[in-house]
Each structure stands twice: as C-alpha cells, then as structure tokens.
PDB file of C-alpha atoms in Angstrom:
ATOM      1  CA  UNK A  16     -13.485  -4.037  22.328  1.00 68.00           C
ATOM      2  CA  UNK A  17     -14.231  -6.759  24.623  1.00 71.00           C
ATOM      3  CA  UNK A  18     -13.048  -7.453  28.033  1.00 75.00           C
ATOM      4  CA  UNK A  19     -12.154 -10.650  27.192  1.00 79.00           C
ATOM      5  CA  UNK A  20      -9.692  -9.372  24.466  1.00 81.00           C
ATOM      6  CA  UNK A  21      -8.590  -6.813  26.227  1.00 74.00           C
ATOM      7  CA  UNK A  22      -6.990  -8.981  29.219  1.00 86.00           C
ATOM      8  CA  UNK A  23      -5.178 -10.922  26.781  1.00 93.00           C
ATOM      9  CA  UNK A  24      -3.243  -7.529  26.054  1.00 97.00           C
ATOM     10  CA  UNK A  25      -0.941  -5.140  28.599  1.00 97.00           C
ATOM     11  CA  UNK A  26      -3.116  -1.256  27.964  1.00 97.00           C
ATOM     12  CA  UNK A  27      -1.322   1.455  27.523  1.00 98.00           C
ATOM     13  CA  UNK A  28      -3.415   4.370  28.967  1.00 98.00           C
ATOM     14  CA  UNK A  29      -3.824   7.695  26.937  1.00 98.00           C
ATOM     15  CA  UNK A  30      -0.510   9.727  27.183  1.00 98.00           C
ATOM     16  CA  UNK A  31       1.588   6.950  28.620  1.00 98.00           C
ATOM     17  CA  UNK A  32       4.157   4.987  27.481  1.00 98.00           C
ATOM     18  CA  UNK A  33       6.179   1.641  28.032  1.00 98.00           C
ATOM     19  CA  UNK A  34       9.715  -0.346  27.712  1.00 98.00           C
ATOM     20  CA  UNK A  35      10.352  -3.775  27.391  1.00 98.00           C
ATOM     21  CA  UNK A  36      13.021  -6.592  26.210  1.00 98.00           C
ATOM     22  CA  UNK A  37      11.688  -8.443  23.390  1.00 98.00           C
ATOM     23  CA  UNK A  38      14.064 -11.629  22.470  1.00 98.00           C
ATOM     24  CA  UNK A  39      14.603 -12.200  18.778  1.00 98.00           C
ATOM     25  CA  UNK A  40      12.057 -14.591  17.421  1.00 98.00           C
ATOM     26  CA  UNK A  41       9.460 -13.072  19.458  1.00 98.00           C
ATOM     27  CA  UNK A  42       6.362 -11.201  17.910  1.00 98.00           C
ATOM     28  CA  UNK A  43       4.702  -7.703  19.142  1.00 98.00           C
ATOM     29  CA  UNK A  44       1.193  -7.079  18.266  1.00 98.00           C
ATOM     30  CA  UNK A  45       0.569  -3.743  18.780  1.00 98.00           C
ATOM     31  CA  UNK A  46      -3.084  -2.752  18.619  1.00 98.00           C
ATOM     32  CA  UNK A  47      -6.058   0.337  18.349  1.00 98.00           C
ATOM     33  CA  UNK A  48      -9.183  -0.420  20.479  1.00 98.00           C
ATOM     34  CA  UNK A  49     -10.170   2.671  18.943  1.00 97.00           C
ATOM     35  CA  UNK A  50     -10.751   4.634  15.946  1.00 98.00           C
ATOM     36  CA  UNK A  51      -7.468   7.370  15.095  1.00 98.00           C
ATOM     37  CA  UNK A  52      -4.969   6.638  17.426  1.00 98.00           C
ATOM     38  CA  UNK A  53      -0.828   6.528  17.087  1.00 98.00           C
ATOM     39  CA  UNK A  54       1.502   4.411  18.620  1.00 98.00           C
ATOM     40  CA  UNK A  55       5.265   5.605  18.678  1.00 98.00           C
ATOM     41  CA  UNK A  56       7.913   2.554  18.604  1.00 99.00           C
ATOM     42  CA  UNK A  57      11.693   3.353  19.280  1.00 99.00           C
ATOM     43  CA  UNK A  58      13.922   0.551  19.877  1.00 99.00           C
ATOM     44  CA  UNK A  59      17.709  -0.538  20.833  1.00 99.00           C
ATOM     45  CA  UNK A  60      20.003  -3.442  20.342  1.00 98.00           C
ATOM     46  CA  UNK A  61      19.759  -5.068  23.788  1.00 98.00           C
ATOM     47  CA  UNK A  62      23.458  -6.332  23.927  1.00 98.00           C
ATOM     48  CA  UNK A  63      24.681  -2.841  22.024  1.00 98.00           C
ATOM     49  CA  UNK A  64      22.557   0.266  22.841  1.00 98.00           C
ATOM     50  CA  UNK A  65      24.556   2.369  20.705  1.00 98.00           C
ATOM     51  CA  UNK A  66      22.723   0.737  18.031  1.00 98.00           C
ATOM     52  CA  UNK A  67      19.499   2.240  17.446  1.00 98.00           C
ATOM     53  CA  UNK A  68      16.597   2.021  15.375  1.00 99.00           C
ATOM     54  CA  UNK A  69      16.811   4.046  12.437  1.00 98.00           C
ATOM     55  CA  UNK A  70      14.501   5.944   9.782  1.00 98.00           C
ATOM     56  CA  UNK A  71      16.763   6.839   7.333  1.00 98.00           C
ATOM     57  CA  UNK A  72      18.222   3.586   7.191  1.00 98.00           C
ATOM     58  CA  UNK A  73      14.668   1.668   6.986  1.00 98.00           C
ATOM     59  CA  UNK A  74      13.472   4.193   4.493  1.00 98.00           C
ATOM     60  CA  UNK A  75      16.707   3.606   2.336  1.00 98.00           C
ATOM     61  CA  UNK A  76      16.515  -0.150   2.251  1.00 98.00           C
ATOM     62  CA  UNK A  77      12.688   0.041   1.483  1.00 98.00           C
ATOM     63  CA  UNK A  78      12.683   2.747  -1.363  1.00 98.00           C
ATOM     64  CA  UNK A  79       9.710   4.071   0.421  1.00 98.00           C
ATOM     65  CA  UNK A  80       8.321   6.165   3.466  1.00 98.00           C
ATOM     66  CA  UNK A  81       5.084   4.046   3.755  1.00 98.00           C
ATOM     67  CA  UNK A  82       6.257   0.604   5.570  1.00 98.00           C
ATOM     68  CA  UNK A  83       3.922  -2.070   5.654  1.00 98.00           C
ATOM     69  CA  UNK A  84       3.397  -5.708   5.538  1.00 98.00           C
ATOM     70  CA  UNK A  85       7.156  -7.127   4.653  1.00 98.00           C
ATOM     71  CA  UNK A  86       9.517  -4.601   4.651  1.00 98.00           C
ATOM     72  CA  UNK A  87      11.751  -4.299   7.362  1.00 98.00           C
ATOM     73  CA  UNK A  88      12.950  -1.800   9.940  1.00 98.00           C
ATOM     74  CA  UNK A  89      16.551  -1.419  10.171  1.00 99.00           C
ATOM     75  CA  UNK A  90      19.377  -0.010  13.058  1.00 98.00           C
ATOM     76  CA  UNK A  91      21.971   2.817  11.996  1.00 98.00           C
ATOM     77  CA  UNK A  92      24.679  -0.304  11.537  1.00 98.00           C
ATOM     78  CA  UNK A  93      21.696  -1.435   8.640  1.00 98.00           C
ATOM     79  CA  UNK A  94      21.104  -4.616  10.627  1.00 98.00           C
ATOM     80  CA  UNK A  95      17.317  -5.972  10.861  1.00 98.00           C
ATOM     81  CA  UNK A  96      15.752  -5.275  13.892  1.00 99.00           C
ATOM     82  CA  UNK A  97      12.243  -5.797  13.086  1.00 98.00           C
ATOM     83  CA  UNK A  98      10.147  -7.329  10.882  1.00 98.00           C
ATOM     84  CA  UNK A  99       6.741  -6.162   9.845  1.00 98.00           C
ATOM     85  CA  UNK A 100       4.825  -9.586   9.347  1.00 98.00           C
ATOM     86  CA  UNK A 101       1.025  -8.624   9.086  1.00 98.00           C
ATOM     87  CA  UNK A 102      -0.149  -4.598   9.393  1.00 98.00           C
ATOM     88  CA  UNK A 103      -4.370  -4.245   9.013  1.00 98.00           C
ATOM     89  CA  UNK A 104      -3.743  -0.501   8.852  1.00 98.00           C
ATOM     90  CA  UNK A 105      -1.603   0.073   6.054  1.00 97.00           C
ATOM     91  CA  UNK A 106      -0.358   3.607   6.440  1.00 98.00           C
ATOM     92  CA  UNK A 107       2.507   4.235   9.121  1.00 98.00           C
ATOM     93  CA  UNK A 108       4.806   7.267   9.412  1.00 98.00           C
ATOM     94  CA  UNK A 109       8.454   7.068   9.754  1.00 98.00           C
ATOM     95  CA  UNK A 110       9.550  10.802   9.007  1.00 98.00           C
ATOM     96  CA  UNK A 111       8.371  12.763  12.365  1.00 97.00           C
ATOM     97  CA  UNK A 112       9.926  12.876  15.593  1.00 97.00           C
ATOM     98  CA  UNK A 113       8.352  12.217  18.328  1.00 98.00           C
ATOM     99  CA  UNK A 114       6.094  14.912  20.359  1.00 97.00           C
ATOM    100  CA  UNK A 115       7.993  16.455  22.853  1.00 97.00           C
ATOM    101  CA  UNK A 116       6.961  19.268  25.524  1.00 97.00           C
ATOM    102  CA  UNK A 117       8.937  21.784  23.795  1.00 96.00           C
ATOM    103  CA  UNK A 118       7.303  21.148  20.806  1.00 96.00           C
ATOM    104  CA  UNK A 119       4.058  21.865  22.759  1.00 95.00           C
ATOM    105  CA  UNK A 120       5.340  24.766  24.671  1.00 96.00           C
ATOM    106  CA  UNK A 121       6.715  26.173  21.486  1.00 95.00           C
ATOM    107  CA  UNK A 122       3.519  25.408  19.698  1.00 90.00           C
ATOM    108  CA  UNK A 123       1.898  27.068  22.532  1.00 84.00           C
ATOM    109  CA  UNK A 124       3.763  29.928  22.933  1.00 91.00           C
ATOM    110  CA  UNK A 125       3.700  29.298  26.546  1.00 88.00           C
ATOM    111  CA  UNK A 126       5.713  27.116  29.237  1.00 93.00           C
ATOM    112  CA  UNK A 127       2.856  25.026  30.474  1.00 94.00           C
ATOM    113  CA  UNK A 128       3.148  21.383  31.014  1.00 96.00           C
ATOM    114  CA  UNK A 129       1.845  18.830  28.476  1.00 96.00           C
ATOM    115  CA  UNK A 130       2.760  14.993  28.091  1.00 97.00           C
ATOM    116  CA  UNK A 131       4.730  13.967  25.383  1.00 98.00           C
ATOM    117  CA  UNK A 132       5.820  10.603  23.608  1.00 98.00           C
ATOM    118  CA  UNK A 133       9.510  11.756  24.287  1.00 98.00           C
ATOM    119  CA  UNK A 134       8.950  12.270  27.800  1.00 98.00           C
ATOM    120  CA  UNK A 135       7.113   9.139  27.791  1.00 98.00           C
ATOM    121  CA  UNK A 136       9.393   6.781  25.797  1.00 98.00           C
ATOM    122  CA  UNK A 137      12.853   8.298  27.649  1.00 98.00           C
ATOM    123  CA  UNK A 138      10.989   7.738  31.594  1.00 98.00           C
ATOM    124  CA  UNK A 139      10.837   4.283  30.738  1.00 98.00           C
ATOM    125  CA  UNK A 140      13.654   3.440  28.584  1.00 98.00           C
ATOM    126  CA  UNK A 141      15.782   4.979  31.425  1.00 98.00           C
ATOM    127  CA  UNK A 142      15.067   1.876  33.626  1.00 98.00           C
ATOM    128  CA  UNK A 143      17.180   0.097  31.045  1.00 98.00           C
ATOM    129  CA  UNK A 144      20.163   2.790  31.551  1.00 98.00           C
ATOM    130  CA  UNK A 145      18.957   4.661  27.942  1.00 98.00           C
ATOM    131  CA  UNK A 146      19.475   8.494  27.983  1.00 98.00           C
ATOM    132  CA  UNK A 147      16.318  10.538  26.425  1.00 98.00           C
ATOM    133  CA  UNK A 148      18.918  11.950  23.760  1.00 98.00           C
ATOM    134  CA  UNK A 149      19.308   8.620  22.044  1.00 98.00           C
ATOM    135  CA  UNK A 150      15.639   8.717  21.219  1.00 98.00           C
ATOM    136  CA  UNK A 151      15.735   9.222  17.505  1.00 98.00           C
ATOM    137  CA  UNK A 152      13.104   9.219  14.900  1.00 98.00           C
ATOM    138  CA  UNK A 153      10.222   7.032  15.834  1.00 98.00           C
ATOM    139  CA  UNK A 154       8.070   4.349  13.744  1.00 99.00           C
ATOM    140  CA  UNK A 155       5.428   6.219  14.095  1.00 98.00           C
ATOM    141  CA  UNK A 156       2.339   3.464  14.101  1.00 99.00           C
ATOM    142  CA  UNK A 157      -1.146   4.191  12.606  1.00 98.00           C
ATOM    143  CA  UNK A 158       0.200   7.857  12.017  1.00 98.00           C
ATOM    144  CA  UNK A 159      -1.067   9.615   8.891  1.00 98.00           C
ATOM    145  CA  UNK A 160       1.730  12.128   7.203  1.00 98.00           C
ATOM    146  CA  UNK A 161       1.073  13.420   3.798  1.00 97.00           C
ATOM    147  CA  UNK A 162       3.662  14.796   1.258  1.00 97.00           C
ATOM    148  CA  UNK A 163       3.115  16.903  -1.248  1.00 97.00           C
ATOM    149  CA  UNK A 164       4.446  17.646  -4.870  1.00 97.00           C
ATOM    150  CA  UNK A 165       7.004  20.630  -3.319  1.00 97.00           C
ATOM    151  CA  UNK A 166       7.741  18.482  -0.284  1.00 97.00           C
ATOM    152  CA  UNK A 167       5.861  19.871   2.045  1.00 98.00           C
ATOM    153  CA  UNK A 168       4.473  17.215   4.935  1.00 97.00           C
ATOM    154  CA  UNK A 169       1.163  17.604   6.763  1.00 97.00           C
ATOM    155  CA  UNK A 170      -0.262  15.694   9.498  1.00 97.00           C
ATOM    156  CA  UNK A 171      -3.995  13.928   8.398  1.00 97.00           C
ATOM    157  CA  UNK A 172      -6.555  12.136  10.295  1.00 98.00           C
ATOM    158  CA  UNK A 173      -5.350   8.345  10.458  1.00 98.00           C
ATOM    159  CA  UNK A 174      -6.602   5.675   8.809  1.00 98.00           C
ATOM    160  CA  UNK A 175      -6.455   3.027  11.902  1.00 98.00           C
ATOM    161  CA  UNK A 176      -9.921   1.654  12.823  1.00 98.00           C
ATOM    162  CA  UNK A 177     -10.776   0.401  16.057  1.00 98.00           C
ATOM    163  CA  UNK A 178      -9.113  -3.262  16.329  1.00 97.00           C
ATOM    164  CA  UNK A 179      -6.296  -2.302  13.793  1.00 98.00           C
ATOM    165  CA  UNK A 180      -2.457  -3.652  14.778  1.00 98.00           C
ATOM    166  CA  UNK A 181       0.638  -4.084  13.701  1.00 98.00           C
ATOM    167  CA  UNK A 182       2.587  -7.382  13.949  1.00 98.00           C
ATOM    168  CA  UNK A 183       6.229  -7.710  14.491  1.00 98.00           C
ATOM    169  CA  UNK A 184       8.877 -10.090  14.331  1.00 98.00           C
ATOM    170  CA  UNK A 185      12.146  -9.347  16.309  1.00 98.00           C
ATOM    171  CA  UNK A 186      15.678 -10.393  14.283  1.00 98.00           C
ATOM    172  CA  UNK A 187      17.896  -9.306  17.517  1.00 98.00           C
ATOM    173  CA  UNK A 188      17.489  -9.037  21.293  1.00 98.00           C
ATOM    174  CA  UNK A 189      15.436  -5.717  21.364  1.00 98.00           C
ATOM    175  CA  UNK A 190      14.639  -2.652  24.109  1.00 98.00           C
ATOM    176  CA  UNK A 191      11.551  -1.984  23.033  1.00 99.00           C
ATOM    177  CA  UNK A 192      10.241   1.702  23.935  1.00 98.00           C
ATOM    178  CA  UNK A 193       5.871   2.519  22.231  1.00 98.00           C
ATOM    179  CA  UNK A 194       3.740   4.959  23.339  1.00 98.00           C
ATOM    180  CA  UNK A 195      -0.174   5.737  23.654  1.00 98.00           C
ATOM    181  CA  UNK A 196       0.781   8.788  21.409  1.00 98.00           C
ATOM    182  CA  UNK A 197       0.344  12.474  23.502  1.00 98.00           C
ATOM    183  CA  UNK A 198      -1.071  14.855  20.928  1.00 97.00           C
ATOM    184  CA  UNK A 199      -4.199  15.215  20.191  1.00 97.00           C
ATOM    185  CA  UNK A 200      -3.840  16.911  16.821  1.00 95.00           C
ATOM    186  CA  UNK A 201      -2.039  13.465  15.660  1.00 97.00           C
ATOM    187  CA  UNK A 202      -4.956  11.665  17.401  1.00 97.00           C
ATOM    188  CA  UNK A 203      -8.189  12.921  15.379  1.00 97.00           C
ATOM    189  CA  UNK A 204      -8.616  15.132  18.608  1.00 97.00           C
ATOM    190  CA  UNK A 205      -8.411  12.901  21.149  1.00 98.00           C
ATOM    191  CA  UNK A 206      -5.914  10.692  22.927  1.00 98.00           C
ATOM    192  CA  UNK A 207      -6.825   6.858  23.453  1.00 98.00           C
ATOM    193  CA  UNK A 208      -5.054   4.083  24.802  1.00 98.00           C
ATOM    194  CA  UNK A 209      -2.976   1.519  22.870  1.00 98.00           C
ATOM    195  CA  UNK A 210      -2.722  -1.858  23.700  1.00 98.00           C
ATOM    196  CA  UNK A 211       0.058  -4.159  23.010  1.00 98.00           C
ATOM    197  CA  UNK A 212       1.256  -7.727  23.453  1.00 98.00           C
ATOM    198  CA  UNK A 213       4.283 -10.261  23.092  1.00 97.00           C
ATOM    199  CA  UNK A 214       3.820 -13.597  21.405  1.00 97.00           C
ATOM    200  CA  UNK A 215       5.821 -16.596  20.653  1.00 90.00           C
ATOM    201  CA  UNK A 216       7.341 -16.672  17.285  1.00 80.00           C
ATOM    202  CA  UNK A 217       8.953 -20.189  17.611  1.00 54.00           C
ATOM    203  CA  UNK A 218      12.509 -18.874  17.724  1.00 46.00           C
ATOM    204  CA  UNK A 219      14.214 -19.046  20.694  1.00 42.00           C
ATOM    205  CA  UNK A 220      16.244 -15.957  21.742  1.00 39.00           C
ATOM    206  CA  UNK A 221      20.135 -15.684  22.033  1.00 39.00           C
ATOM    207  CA  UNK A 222      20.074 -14.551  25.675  1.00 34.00           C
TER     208      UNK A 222
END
C-alpha cells in the first residue's frame, strides 16, 4: 500500500489494539494492507455501557452467521448499533471469542506470555471505565470459520486480500474497541497490522 494512503488512515501495529467514540452517523472503514489478516470489533452503547454488542442477537436478526454488505449488527437490548454499508471481503466471523492468553497458555501447555485481542481490546477500552469481562463475542473481521454438516467449526485461511475493508455506519453513540488480531494461526501465519479510519456520514451525532 502506498504511503500516501496509508497517512490518510490511524495503523494499528501487529498485536495491538485500539478504542474510540464513534458518534452515530459516522462511518468506520476498517482496512487489510495485507493479504490474511483479522480485525476483532467489540463495541458499547456510549451513554449505556451495559449495552453491548451482541452475536447472538446479530446472528438472530440476520438468519445467518456470514454478515456482509446490509445486514446489521445488533446490542443484547436488539437495538442497531452498526451498519455494514459496503464489505470487499465478504466472509466475516461472528461465532469465536476473542484470543486470549489463556487460550494461548492453554493451547501451549505452558504459562508463557503471548498477546492477545482480549488483552488488547480490554487495555484500551479501560480508558473509557469498561471492565475486560464485558468483552463478549467479537465481530470478528476478515476471519475465516468453517462449519461443517455435524457442527463442527474450524478456523481456514481468510479470504481478505491486501486493500480489503469493511465499512460501517454507526446508529448510536458507540465505544468502539478493534484489534490487529494476535494469533497467528487466525492470520495465515503471520500477524500484520490493520488500519482503520472514521469518516463523515452526514448525520450529526446526539452528543
């Protein structure tokens, strides 16, 4: 990607995260500059942060795992906190949680440090008084899960090429937590960075 393009965007390094207020009406692009790598998204009602973003709700509503271009993502009170305007990608996961470093440990049989999205998304949703155990299910962007006919779920090689994003529309005054996702297994191998940016939507927010 150019350097150009890439100052118009804030970079998430590999293994970091961020958290930000986005205002209803306001769009996030969130973007690839390379090949294979996740994004995790968690958000909260920035007037109410008991209300939460919420798979099972979103899935519900939708009648389908795979979000994309014009569905919505919903809270647990099944109010719209995002829409999903424009996605290049095409195949998102909202059914894992995200990576955390007992998952890694356990995975690992050992107790050796290793970054995580959860670690990531509750360091800097804490600056906006959010406890790490209100981090639910995450959209998981770009992320490749497979189901099979028994159930059975398996994490494949994502689709996202380099320059791939994901364009949302906020319906409420939003927390927004996303992550440069942690594990490389998720990540074709490797972890990348993610970059992201706000836009104007023409909507002007309630705050």
């Amino acid at each position: 990607m150019s350097d150009t393009l890439e100052q118009t965007y804030c970079v998430m390094p590999a293994q970091t995260g961020a958290a930000f207020l986005l205002r209803k009406g306001e769009l996030l692009r969130v973007m690839t500059p390379h090949d294979y790598q996740v994004s995790d998204l968690f958000c909260f009602n920035a007037r109410n942060l008991w209300e939460s973003l919420s798979a099972g709700r979103s899935i519900d509503w939708a009648d389908t795992i795979y979000l994309t271009s014009g569905h919505h993502l919903y809270s647990n009170r099944s109010n719209v906190m995002l829409t999903i305007l424009e996605d290049s990608c095409g195949r998102h996961d909202f059914l894992m949680t995200p990576c955390s470093l007992r998952m890694f440990q356990m995975i690992a049989g050992n107790e050796d440090y290793h970054p995580s999205c959860h670690e990531n998304l509750a360091r800097n949703l804490a600056e906006f008084g959010i406890h790490e155990d209100q981090i639910s299910t995450t959209f998981n962007i770009f992320m490749n899960v497979t189901v099979d006919e028994k159930g059975g779920v398996k994490i494949e090689t994502p689709f996202a090429k380099t320059g791939d994003f994901v364009l949302f529309r906020a319906e409420m005054d939003l927390v927004v937590g996303l992550t440069a996702c942690s594990h490389e297994g998720t990540n074709h191998g490797t972890c990348k960075p993610i970059w992201y940016r706000k836009e104007s939507g023409g909507t002007k927010s309630e705050i």
